[in-house]
Coordinates of C-alpha atoms in Angstrom, one line a residue:
M1 CA 0.1 0.0 -0.1
K2 CA 2.5 2.8 0.3
T3 CA 4.4 2.0 -2.9
I4 CA 1.6 2.0 -4.7
A5 CA 0.7 5.9 -2.2
K6 CA 4.8 7.1 -3.4
V7 CA 3.2 6.5 -6.2
G8 CA 0.2 8.0 -6.8
L9 CA 1.6 11.2 -4.9
G10 CA 4.7 11.6 -7.4
C11 CA 2.0 11.6 -10.2
L12 CA 0.0 13.8 -8.6
G13 CA 3.4 16.0 -7.9
A14 CA 4.4 15.4 -11.8
L15 CA 0.8 16.7 -12.9
G16 CA 1.4 19.9 -10.3
A17 CA 4.9 20.2 -11.4
W18 CA 2.8 19.9 -15.7
G19 CA 0.9 22.5 -14.8
L20 CA 3.1 25.0 -13.3
L21 CA 5.1 24.7 -16.2
L22 CA 1.5 25.2 -18.5
A23 CA 0.5 28.6 -16.6
P24 CA 0.3 31.8 -19.4
R25 CA 0.3 35.3 -18.6
R26 CA -3.4 36.0 -17.3
N27 CA -5.7 39.2 -17.3
Q28 CA -3.6 41.0 -19.7
P29 CA -6.0 43.9 -21.4
G30 CA -7.3 43.8 -25.0
W31 CA -8.8 40.5 -25.6
E32 CA -12.2 41.7 -25.1
A33 CA -11.4 43.9 -29.2
L34 CA -10.4 40.5 -30.9
E35 CA -12.0 37.9 -29.3
G36 CA -15.6 37.5 -31.5
V37 CA -14.1 38.3 -34.7
R38 CA -14.0 35.8 -37.7
Y39 CA -10.2 36.0 -39.1
A40 CA -9.7 35.7 -42.8
H41 CA -6.9 33.7 -43.2
R42 CA -3.9 35.4 -45.3
G43 CA -6.9 37.5 -46.3
L44 CA -10.4 36.6 -47.7
H45 CA -8.7 35.1 -50.4
D46 CA -10.8 33.3 -53.4
P47 CA -7.8 31.6 -56.3
D48 CA -10.7 31.0 -58.1
R49 CA -11.9 34.5 -58.4
G50 CA -8.3 36.1 -59.4
V51 CA -8.0 36.7 -55.8
P52 CA -4.0 35.0 -54.4
E53 CA -3.7 34.3 -50.9
N54 CA -1.4 37.2 -48.3
S55 CA -3.0 40.2 -51.5
M56 CA -3.6 43.8 -51.3
A57 CA -7.4 42.5 -52.9
A58 CA -7.5 40.1 -50.4
F59 CA -7.1 41.6 -47.7
R60 CA -8.8 44.3 -49.2
R61 CA -12.2 42.1 -49.7
A62 CA -11.3 41.0 -46.0
V63 CA -12.0 44.9 -44.3
W64 CA -14.7 44.9 -46.9
H65 CA -16.4 42.2 -45.4
G66 CA -16.6 43.0 -42.4
F67 CA -13.5 40.0 -40.8
G68 CA -10.0 40.5 -39.2
A69 CA -7.1 38.7 -41.5
E70 CA -4.3 36.6 -40.5
L71 CA -1.0 38.4 -42.2
D72 CA 2.7 36.6 -42.2
V73 CA 5.3 39.3 -41.9
H74 CA 9.1 38.2 -43.1
L75 CA 12.2 40.1 -42.2
M76 CA 13.9 41.4 -45.9
A77 CA 17.3 42.1 -46.9
D78 CA 17.1 46.4 -46.3
G79 CA 15.1 46.0 -43.0
E80 CA 10.9 46.3 -45.0
L81 CA 8.6 43.7 -43.5
A82 CA 6.9 41.3 -46.5
V83 CA 3.2 40.1 -46.5
V84 CA 4.0 36.6 -47.4
H85 CA 3.8 32.9 -46.3
D86 CA 6.2 30.9 -47.4
S87 CA 10.5 32.4 -47.4
S88 CA 10.3 30.8 -50.7
L89 CA 8.2 32.5 -53.4
K90 CA 8.5 28.6 -55.4
R91 CA 4.6 28.6 -54.4
V92 CA 3.3 31.4 -54.9
C93 CA 5.1 33.3 -57.7
G94 CA 7.5 30.7 -59.2
A95 CA 10.3 31.9 -58.6
D96 CA 12.6 29.7 -56.9
V97 CA 14.0 32.6 -54.5
C98 CA 13.9 33.3 -50.4
V99 CA 12.2 36.7 -49.3
E100 CA 14.6 37.3 -46.8
D101 CA 17.1 38.2 -49.9
L102 CA 15.4 40.7 -51.5
T103 CA 14.2 44.1 -51.0
A104 CA 10.9 45.6 -51.3
G105 CA 11.7 47.2 -55.1
Q106 CA 12.1 44.6 -56.1
L107 CA 8.2 42.5 -54.6
K108 CA 7.0 44.0 -58.1
N109 CA 8.9 41.9 -60.5
Y110 CA 7.5 38.4 -58.6
P111 CA 3.5 38.2 -59.2
L112 CA 1.3 36.2 -57.0
M113 CA -0.5 33.1 -58.4
G114 CA -0.2 34.7 -62.0
T115 CA -2.1 37.9 -61.4
E116 CA -1.8 41.2 -61.4
E117 CA -1.4 41.4 -57.4
T118 CA 2.8 41.6 -56.4
I119 CA 3.7 40.3 -52.5
P120 CA 2.7 43.9 -50.5
L121 CA 4.7 45.5 -47.5
F122 CA 3.5 44.7 -44.3
R123 CA 3.5 48.8 -43.9
E124 CA 0.8 49.0 -47.2
V125 CA -1.3 46.7 -45.3
L126 CA -1.8 48.1 -42.2
E127 CA -2.8 51.0 -43.7
L128 CA -5.7 49.3 -44.9
F129 CA -6.5 48.7 -42.2
E130 CA -6.1 51.2 -39.7
G131 CA -9.0 52.0 -37.7
K132 CA -10.8 49.4 -38.9
T133 CA -10.5 45.3 -38.4
P134 CA -8.5 43.4 -36.3
L135 CA -5.3 41.5 -37.7
V136 CA -3.8 38.4 -36.3
I137 CA -0.1 39.3 -37.6
E138 CA 1.9 35.8 -37.9
L139 CA 5.9 36.8 -37.7
K140 CA 8.4 34.5 -39.4
A141 CA 11.0 33.8 -38.2
E142 CA 13.9 32.7 -40.6
R143 CA 18.0 32.3 -40.7
G144 CA 18.2 33.1 -36.7
N145 CA 16.0 36.5 -37.0
A146 CA 14.0 36.3 -34.5
A147 CA 14.9 39.0 -32.0
L148 CA 15.0 41.9 -35.2
L149 CA 12.5 39.9 -37.4
T150 CA 9.9 41.8 -33.4
D151 CA 12.0 44.6 -33.3
R152 CA 10.8 45.6 -36.5
V153 CA 7.5 44.4 -36.8
M154 CA 6.5 46.8 -33.3
A155 CA 8.6 49.5 -34.7
A156 CA 6.2 49.4 -38.2
L157 CA 3.3 48.8 -35.8
K158 CA 4.3 51.5 -32.9
G159 CA 1.9 54.9 -33.3
W160 CA -0.4 52.5 -35.0
N161 CA -4.2 53.3 -35.1
G162 CA -5.7 49.3 -35.0
T163 CA -6.0 46.7 -33.2
Y164 CA -4.3 43.3 -33.4
C165 CA -2.0 40.3 -31.2
V166 CA 0.5 39.3 -32.9
E167 CA 1.5 34.7 -32.6
S168 CA 4.3 33.0 -34.3
F169 CA 5.5 29.6 -34.1
H170 CA 9.0 30.7 -32.7
P171 CA 9.0 30.6 -29.3
A172 CA 12.3 33.3 -29.8
V173 CA 9.1 35.9 -31.0
L174 CA 7.1 35.5 -28.1
L175 CA 10.6 35.6 -25.5
R176 CA 11.1 39.2 -26.8
L177 CA 8.1 40.1 -26.3
R178 CA 8.3 39.3 -23.1
E179 CA 10.9 41.0 -23.0
R180 CA 11.2 44.3 -25.4
Y181 CA 6.9 44.6 -25.5
P182 CA 4.8 43.5 -22.7
H183 CA 2.1 45.2 -23.6
V184 CA 1.5 43.4 -27.0
L185 CA -0.8 40.4 -26.8
R186 CA 1.2 37.2 -27.8
G187 CA 0.3 33.6 -28.9
Q188 CA 2.1 30.2 -29.3
L189 CA 1.2 28.4 -32.4
S190 CA 1.5 25.1 -32.5
Q191 CA 0.0 22.0 -34.2
N192 CA 0.9 18.2 -33.4
F193 CA 4.5 17.7 -34.9
L194 CA 4.6 14.5 -34.0
K195 CA 2.2 13.9 -36.9
D196 CA 5.1 13.8 -39.3
S197 CA 8.6 13.3 -39.1
E198 CA 9.5 16.5 -41.5
V199 CA 8.0 19.4 -40.9
G200 CA 10.7 21.9 -40.2
N201 CA 12.7 20.1 -39.9
L202 CA 12.2 20.2 -36.5
S203 CA 14.4 16.8 -34.0
L204 CA 12.6 14.9 -32.6
P205 CA 12.8 16.7 -28.7
A206 CA 11.7 20.0 -30.5
R207 CA 8.7 18.5 -32.4
F208 CA 7.8 17.0 -28.9
V209 CA 8.4 20.3 -26.5
L210 CA 7.1 22.5 -29.7
T211 CA 3.5 20.3 -29.6
N212 CA 2.9 19.9 -26.2
L213 CA 3.6 23.7 -25.3
L214 CA 7.0 23.4 -23.0
T215 CA 8.5 26.7 -23.9
T216 CA 5.2 28.5 -22.0
A217 CA 7.1 28.9 -19.2
L218 CA 9.8 30.8 -20.9
T219 CA 7.3 32.7 -22.9
K220 CA 4.0 33.5 -21.2
P221 CA 1.7 33.5 -24.2
D222 CA -1.9 35.9 -23.6
F223 CA -3.1 33.0 -26.2
I224 CA -2.7 29.7 -28.3
A225 CA -3.4 29.4 -31.9
Y226 CA -3.6 25.6 -32.1
H227 CA -4.6 23.3 -35.2
W228 CA -8.3 22.8 -34.1
K229 CA -7.9 19.1 -35.5
D230 CA -5.2 18.9 -33.3
R231 CA -6.8 21.2 -30.1
G232 CA -7.7 17.4 -28.3
N233 CA -3.3 18.2 -27.0
P234 CA -3.3 17.4 -23.1
S235 CA -0.7 19.5 -22.8
L236 CA -3.8 22.8 -24.6
R237 CA -6.9 20.9 -22.1
L238 CA -5.0 21.6 -19.5
M239 CA -5.0 25.1 -19.6
R240 CA -7.8 25.6 -21.0
R241 CA -8.5 24.1 -17.9
L242 CA -6.8 24.9 -15.3
Y243 CA -6.2 28.9 -16.3
G244 CA -8.5 29.5 -18.9
V245 CA -5.9 30.7 -21.6
H246 CA -7.6 32.2 -24.4
E247 CA -7.6 29.7 -28.2
V248 CA -7.6 30.2 -31.5
G249 CA -8.3 27.7 -33.8
W250 CA -6.9 27.2 -37.6
T251 CA -7.0 27.1 -40.2
V252 CA -11.3 26.1 -40.1
R253 CA -13.0 25.7 -43.7
D254 CA -16.3 25.3 -42.7
R255 CA -19.0 27.4 -41.2
E256 CA -20.5 24.3 -39.2
T257 CA -17.2 23.5 -37.0
M258 CA -16.6 27.5 -37.2
E259 CA -20.2 27.4 -35.5
R260 CA -19.0 24.6 -32.9
L261 CA -15.4 26.1 -32.1
S262 CA -17.6 28.9 -31.8
G263 CA -19.8 27.9 -28.4
E264 CA -17.1 26.7 -26.9
G265 CA -15.2 29.6 -27.1
V266 CA -12.0 29.1 -29.6
T267 CA -11.3 32.0 -32.3
S268 CA -11.7 31.2 -35.5
I269 CA -9.4 31.6 -38.6
F270 CA -11.1 30.7 -41.0
E271 CA -11.0 29.4 -45.4
G272 CA -12.4 29.1 -47.7
F273 CA -15.8 30.1 -47.7
E274 CA -17.4 33.8 -46.5
P275 CA -19.5 32.9 -43.0

């Protein structure tokens, strides 16, 4: 019986330590302006209508329909910020070049998905959304530039009249936000990286840590943006139960799923339909 009791106490201790590791920042003001909004993934894009993802046309459509938008930001060679998802432009522009190696003036040479749209600058998107619907801004850290990318994005947002939060898969971005910009609502992006060993060429330990949100003790996010199909993850469930952590679900592709998640208090990033 003593052995059983010791095992039980050990399990309780481990669960308590796990819970402490997963404690997010709580009660940071500003979330109330972000919740209840539906966010168009990479803008309200529609390839069938010639509206590519992360284009000014897609962002104008989101604003017109009253949706917020999620977008992706990269740091370029000249210090400017480009709004595009992939570092490589192969998929969206058919060009074997990385956006980190380009300058702002060169972006006009890379049409998006065969249209007349080109990769916008972050400042152009901010101008469009100023005083309008909120933004979920994802920072795409590459080549060890997490701190510099974060600094440049925050400099662009200084004095901007709009509502936003910042998220990233890279914990170093959140750590920079915690250290230098504590007023900003920050979110940890994640998914079940253990399902695919090739995701981001991550090692098994890194995939385990990121899947289970074990950097939370260092970064103290305000919200977790998790792939909605993977939201049964035990760490996410524990964070919701213990701390009521704000949750964002991506990427939702049908109205029924969106309504179900909304009923559970999840903010949705959607794509492929108009709610």
